[in-house]
Short mmCIF file of C-alpha atoms (C1' of nucleotides) in Angstrom, two decimals:
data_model
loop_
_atom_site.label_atom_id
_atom_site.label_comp_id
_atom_site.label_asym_id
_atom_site.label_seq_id
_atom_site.Cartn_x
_atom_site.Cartn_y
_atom_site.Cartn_z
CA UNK A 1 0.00 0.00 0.00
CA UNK A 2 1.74 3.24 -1.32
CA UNK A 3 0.33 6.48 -2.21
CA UNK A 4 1.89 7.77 -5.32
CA UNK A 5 1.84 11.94 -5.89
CA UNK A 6 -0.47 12.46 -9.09
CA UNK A 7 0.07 12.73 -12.08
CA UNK A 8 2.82 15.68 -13.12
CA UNK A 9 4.43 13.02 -15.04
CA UNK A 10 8.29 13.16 -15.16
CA UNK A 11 8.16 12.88 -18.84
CA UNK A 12 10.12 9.47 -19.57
CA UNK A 13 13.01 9.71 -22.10
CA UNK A 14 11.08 7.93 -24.75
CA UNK A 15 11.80 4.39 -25.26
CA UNK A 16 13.93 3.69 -28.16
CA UNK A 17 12.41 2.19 -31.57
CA UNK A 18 13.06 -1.78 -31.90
CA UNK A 19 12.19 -4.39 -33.92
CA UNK A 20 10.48 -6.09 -30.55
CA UNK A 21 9.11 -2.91 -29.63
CA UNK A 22 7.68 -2.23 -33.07
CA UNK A 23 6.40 -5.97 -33.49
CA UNK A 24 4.18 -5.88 -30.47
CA UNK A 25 2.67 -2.61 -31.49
CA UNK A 26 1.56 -4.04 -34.74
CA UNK A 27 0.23 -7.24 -33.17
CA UNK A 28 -1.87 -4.94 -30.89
CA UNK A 29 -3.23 -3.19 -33.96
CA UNK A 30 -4.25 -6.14 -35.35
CA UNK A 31 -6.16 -7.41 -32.72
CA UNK A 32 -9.61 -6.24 -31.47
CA UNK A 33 -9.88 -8.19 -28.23
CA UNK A 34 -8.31 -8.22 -24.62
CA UNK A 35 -5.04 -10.22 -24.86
CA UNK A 36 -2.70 -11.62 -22.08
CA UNK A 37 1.34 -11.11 -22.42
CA UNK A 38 1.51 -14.65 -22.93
CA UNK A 39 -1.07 -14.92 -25.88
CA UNK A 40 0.55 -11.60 -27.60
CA UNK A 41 3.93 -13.74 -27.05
CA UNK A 42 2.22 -16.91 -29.24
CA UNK A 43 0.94 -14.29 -31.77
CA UNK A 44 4.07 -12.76 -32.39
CA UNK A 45 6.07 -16.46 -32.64
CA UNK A 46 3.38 -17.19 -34.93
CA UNK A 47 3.73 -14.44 -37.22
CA UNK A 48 7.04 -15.24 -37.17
CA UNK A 49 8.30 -11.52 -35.73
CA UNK A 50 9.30 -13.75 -32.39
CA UNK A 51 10.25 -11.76 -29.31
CA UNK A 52 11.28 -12.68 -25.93
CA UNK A 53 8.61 -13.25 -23.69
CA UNK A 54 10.14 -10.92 -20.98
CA UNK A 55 10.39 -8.54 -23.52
CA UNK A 56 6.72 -8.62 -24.15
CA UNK A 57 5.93 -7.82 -20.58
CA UNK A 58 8.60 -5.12 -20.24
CA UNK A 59 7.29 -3.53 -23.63
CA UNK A 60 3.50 -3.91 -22.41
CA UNK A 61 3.72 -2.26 -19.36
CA UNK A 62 5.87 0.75 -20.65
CA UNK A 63 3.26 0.81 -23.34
CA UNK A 64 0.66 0.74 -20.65
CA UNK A 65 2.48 3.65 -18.43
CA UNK A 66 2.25 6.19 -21.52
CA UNK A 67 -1.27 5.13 -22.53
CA UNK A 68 -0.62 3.66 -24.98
CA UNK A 69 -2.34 0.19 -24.11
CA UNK A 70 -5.33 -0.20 -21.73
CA UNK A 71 -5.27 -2.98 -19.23
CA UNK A 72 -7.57 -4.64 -17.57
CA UNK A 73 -7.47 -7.96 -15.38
CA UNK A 74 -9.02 -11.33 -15.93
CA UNK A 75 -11.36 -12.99 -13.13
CA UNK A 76 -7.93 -15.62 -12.48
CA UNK A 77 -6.09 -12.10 -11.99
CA UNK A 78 -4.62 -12.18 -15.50
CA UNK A 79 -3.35 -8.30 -16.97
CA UNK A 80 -4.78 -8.20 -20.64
CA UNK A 81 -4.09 -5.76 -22.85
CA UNK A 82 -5.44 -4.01 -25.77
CA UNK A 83 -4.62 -1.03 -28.26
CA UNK A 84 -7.98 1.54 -27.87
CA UNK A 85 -9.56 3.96 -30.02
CA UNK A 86 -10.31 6.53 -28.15
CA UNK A 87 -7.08 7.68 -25.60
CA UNK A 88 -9.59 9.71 -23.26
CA UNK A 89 -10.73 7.58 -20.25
CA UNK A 90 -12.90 5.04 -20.82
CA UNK A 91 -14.64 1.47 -19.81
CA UNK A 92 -15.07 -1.71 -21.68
CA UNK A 93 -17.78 -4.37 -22.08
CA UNK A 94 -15.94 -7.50 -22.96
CA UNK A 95 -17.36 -10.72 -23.88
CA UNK A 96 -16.41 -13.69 -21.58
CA UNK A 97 -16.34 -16.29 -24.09
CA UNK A 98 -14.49 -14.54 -26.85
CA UNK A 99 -13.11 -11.18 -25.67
CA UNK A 100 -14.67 -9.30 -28.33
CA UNK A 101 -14.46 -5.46 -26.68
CA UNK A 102 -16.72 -2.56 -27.03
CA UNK A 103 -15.60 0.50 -25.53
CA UNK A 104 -17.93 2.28 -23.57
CA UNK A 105 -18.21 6.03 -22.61
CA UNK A 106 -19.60 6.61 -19.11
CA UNK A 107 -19.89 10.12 -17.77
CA UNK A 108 -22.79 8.74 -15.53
CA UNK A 109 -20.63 6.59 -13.96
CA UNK A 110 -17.85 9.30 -13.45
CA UNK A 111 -20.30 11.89 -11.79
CA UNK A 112 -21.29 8.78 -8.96
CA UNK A 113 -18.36 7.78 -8.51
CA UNK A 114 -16.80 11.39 -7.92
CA UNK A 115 -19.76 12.39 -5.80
CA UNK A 116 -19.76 9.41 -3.50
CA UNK A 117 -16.40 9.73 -2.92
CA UNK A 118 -16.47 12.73 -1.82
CA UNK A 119 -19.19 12.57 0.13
CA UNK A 120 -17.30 10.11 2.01
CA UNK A 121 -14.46 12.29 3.05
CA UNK A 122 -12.01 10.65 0.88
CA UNK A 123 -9.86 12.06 -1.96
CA UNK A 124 -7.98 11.38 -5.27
CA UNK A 125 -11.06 9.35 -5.89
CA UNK A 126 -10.15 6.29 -8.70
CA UNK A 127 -12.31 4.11 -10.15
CA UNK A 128 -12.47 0.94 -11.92
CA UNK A 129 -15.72 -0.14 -13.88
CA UNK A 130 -15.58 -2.70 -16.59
CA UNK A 131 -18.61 -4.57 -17.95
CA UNK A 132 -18.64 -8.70 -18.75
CA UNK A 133 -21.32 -10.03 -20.71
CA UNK A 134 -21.72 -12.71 -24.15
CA UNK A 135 -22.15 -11.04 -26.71
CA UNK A 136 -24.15 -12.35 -29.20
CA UNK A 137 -22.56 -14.33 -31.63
CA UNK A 138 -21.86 -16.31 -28.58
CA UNK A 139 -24.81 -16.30 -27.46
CA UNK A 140 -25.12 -20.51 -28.21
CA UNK B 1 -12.57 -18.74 -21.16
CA UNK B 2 -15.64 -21.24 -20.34
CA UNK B 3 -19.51 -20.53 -20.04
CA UNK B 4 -20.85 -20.95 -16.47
CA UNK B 5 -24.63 -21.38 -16.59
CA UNK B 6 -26.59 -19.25 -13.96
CA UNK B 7 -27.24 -19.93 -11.00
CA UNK B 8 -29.75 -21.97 -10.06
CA UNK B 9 -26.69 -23.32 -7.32
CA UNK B 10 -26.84 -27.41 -6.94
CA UNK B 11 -27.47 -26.87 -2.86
CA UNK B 12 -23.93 -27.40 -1.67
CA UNK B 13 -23.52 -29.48 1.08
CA UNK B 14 -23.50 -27.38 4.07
CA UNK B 15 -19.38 -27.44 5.27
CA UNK B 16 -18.47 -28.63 8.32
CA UNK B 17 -17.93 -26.70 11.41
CA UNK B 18 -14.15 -26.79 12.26
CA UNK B 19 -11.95 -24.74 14.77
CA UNK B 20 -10.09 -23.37 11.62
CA UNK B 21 -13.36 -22.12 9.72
CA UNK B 22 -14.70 -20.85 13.08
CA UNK B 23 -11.12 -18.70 13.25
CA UNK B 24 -11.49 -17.16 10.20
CA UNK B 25 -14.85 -16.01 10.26
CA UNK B 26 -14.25 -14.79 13.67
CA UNK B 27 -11.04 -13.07 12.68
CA UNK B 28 -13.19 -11.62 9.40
CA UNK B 29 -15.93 -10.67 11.90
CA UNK B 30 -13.24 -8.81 14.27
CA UNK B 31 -11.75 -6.65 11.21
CA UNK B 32 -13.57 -4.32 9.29
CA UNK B 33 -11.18 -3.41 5.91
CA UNK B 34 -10.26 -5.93 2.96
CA UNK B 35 -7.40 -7.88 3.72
CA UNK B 36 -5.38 -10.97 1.58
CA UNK B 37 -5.38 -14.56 2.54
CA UNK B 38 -1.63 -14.37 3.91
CA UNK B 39 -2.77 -11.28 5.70
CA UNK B 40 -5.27 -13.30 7.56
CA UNK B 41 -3.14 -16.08 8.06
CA UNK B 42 -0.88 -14.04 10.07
CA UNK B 43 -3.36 -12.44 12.10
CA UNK B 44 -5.09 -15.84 13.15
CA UNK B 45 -0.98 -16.99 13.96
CA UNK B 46 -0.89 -14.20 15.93
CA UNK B 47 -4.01 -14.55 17.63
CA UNK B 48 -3.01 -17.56 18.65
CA UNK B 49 -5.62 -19.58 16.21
CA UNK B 50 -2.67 -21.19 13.83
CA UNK B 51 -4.82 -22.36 10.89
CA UNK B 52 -2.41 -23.82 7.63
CA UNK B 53 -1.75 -21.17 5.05
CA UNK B 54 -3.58 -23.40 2.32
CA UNK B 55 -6.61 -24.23 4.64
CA UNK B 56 -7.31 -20.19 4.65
CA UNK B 57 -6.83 -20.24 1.29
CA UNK B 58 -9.76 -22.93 0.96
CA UNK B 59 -11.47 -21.34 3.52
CA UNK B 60 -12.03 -17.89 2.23
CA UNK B 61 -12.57 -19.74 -1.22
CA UNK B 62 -15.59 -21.43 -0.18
CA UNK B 63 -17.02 -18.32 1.92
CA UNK B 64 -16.92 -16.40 -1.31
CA UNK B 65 -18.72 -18.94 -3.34
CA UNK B 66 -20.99 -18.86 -0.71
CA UNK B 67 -20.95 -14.99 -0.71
CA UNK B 68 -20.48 -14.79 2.60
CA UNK B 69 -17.72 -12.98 2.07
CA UNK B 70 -16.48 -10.61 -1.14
CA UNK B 71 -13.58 -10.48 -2.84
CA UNK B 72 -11.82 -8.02 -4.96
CA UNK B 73 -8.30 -7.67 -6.05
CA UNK B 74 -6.09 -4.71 -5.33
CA UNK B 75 -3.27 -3.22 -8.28
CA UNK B 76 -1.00 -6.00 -7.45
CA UNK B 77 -3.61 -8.91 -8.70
CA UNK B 78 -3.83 -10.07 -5.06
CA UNK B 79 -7.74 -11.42 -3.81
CA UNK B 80 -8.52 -9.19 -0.78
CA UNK B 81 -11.01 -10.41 1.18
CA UNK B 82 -14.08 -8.85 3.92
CA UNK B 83 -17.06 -9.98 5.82
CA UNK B 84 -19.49 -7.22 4.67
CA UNK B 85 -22.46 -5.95 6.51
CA UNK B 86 -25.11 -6.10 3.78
CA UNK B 87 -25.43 -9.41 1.39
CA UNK B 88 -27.45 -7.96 -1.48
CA UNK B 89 -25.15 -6.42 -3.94
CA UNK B 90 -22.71 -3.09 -3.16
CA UNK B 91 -19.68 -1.88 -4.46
CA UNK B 92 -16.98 -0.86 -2.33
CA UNK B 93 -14.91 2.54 -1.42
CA UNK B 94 -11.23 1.62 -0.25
CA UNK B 95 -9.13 3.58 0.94
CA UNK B 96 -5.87 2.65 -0.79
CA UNK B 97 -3.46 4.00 1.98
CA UNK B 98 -5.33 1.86 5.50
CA UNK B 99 -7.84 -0.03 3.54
CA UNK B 100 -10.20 1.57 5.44
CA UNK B 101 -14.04 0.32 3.57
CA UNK B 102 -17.50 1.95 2.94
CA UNK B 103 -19.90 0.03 1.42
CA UNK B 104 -21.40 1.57 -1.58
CA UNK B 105 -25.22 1.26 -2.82
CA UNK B 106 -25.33 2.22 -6.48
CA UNK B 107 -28.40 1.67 -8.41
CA UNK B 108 -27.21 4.27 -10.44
CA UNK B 109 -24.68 1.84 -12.13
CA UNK B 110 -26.60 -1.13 -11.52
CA UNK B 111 -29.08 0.18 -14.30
CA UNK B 112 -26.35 2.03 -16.43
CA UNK B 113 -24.69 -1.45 -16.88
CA UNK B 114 -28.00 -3.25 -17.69
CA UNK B 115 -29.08 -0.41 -20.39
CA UNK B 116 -25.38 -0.11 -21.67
CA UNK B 117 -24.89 -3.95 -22.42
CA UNK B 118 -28.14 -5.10 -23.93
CA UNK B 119 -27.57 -1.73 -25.97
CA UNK B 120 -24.61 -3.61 -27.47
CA UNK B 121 -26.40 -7.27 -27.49
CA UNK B 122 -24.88 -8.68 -24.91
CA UNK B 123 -26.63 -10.91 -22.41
CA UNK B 124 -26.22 -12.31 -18.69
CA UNK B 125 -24.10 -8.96 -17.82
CA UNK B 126 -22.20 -9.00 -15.07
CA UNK B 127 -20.13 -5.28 -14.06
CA UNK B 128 -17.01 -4.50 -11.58
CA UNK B 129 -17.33 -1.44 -9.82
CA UNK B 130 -14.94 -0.37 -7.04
CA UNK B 131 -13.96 2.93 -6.02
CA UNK B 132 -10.51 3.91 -5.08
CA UNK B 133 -9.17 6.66 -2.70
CA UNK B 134 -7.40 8.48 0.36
CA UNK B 135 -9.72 8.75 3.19
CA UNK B 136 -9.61 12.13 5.36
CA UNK B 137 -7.35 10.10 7.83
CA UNK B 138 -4.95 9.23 5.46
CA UNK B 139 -4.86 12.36 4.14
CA UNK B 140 -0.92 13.78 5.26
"C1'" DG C 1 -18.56 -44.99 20.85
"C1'" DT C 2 -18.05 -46.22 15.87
"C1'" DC C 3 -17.07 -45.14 11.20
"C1'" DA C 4 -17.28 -43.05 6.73
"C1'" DA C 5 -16.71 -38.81 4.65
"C1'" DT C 6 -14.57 -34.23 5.18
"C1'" DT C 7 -11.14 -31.36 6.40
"C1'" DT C 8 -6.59 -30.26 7.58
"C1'" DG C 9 -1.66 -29.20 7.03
"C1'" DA C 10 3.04 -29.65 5.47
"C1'" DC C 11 5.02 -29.50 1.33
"C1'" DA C 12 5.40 -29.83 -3.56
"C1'" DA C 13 3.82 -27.98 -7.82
"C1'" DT C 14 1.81 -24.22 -10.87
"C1'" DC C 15 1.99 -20.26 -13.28
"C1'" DA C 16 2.09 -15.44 -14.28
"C1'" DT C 17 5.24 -12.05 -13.77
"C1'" DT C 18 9.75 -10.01 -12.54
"C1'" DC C 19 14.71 -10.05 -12.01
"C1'" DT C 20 19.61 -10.87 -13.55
"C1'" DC C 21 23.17 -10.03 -16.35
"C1'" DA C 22 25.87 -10.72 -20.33
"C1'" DT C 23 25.19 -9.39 -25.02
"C1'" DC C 24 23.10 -6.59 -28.71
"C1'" DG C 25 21.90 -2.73 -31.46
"C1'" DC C 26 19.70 2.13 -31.69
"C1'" DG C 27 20.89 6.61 -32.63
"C1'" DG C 28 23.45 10.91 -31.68
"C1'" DC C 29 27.99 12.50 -32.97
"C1'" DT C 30 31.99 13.08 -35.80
"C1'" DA D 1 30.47 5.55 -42.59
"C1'" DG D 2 32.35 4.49 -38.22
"C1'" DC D 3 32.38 4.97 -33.17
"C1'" DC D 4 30.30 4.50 -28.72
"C1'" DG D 5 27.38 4.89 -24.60
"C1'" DC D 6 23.45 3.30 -22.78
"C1'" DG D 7 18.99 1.56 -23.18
"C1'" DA D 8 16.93 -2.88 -24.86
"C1'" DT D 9 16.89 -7.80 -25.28
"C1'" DG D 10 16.62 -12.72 -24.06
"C1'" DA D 11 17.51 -17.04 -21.66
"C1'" DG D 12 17.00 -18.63 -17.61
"C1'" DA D 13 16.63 -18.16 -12.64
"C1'" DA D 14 13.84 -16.23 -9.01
"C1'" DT D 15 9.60 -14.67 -6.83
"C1'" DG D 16 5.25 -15.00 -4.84
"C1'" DA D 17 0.45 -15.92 -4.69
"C1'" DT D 18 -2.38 -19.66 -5.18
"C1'" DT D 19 -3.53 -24.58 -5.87
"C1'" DG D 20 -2.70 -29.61 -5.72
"C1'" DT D 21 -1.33 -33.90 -3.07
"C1'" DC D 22 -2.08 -37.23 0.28
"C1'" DA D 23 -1.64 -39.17 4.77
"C1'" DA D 24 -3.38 -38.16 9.29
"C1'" DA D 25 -6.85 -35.85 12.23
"C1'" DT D 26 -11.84 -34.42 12.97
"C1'" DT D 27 -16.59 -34.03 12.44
"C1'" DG D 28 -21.22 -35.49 12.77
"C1'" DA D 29 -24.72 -39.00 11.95
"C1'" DC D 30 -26.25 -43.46 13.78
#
DNA sequence: GTCAATTTGACAATCATTCTCATCGCGGCT
DNA sequence: AGCCGCGATGAGAATGATTGTCAAATTGAC
């Protein structure tokens, strides 16, 4: 448990372009659905562009610290990842039989959650709010 | 990824009553913010209540399925666990400093979710909604 | 009490994720 | 084009929460 000042960033020295680095990005642009490090690592192998599985973590989470990536965890407490549209704050309904993602836009949600908060006494209010559900070609 | 069907729940069998599940839900009833299996390990060891590490584990497993208890999971992908006054359905404020926990009502979101995901087709949604903050104490 | 079925606990095994560290290669500079 | 410093990479070890194993201990019904 560690409270971490907000957000001034420190602006990070930009990563360097790599073929690893670059690889990932494209296999995230290519996908539509919520992936885990390990599934983007079989993607990439497949395609043939392999990279090192640590890599893939290390490159995920920097991508993930500038925004670049949204992540989200699993019900067995698995990070997946996935390139968004929109780079504003957002939520996701994902499909729990085949990931498929819709992003969702929820100032309702914001208001509450800012207003209860606060109501409460408490501060730097956060909020995490993500949406399961089968979507319908699933649907059997 | 596999399709649970709802719930009418086959009737489990009533668990026995042990010392070590008596512990537990004592030491669950004597706290009052989320706290992680090894967490509550150490507390019963220091209570003087030893209970085996993997017995909490099953434990606190089989209180949630029996939603006795809730669950979430912190940044770190860890299951935090709480005895929580009301059964029906809530969300949770924690602060992320003490862990300090106020139990949220939020029809609000209940019926966003609903309206949101059969918007998009999907069926049987489910949502995760917890809020994250500093309480006043916590606050330097 | 007796006895079968559960539960427990010490320890091994999983598994996602992170760390280590020697090697590689990007990119600013000449 | 060549040089070079430092970030990036990868193979494998290490970590750490959680789960599995299985013999021994308990529970609860009769």
């Amino acid at each position: 448990m560690n409270a971490a000042p907000p957000l001034p960033v420190p602006a990070q020295p930009a990563p360097r372009m790599t073929r690893q680095r670059a690889a990932v990005v494209e296999a995230l642009d290519g996908l539509d659905d919520f992936r885990s490090a390990q599934q983007l690592h079989e993607e990439l192998r497949t395609r043939g562009d392999s990279v090192g599985l640590a890599t893939v973590y290390r490159t995920l989470q920097a991508l993930a610290e500038a925004r670049e990536v949204d992540v989200l965890r699993n019900d067995e407490g698995e990070s997946l990842y996935r390139r968004c549209t929109r780079r504003e704050h957002h939520h996701h309904l994902v499909c729990r039989v085949c990931g498929r993602t819709v992003e969702i836009d929820g100032p309702t949600v914001e208001a509450w959650a800012a207003k209860v908060g606060a109501a409460q006494g408490f501060s730097d209010i956060d909020h995490t709010v993500e949406l399961w559900g089968t979507c319908a070609d699933c649907r059997a």
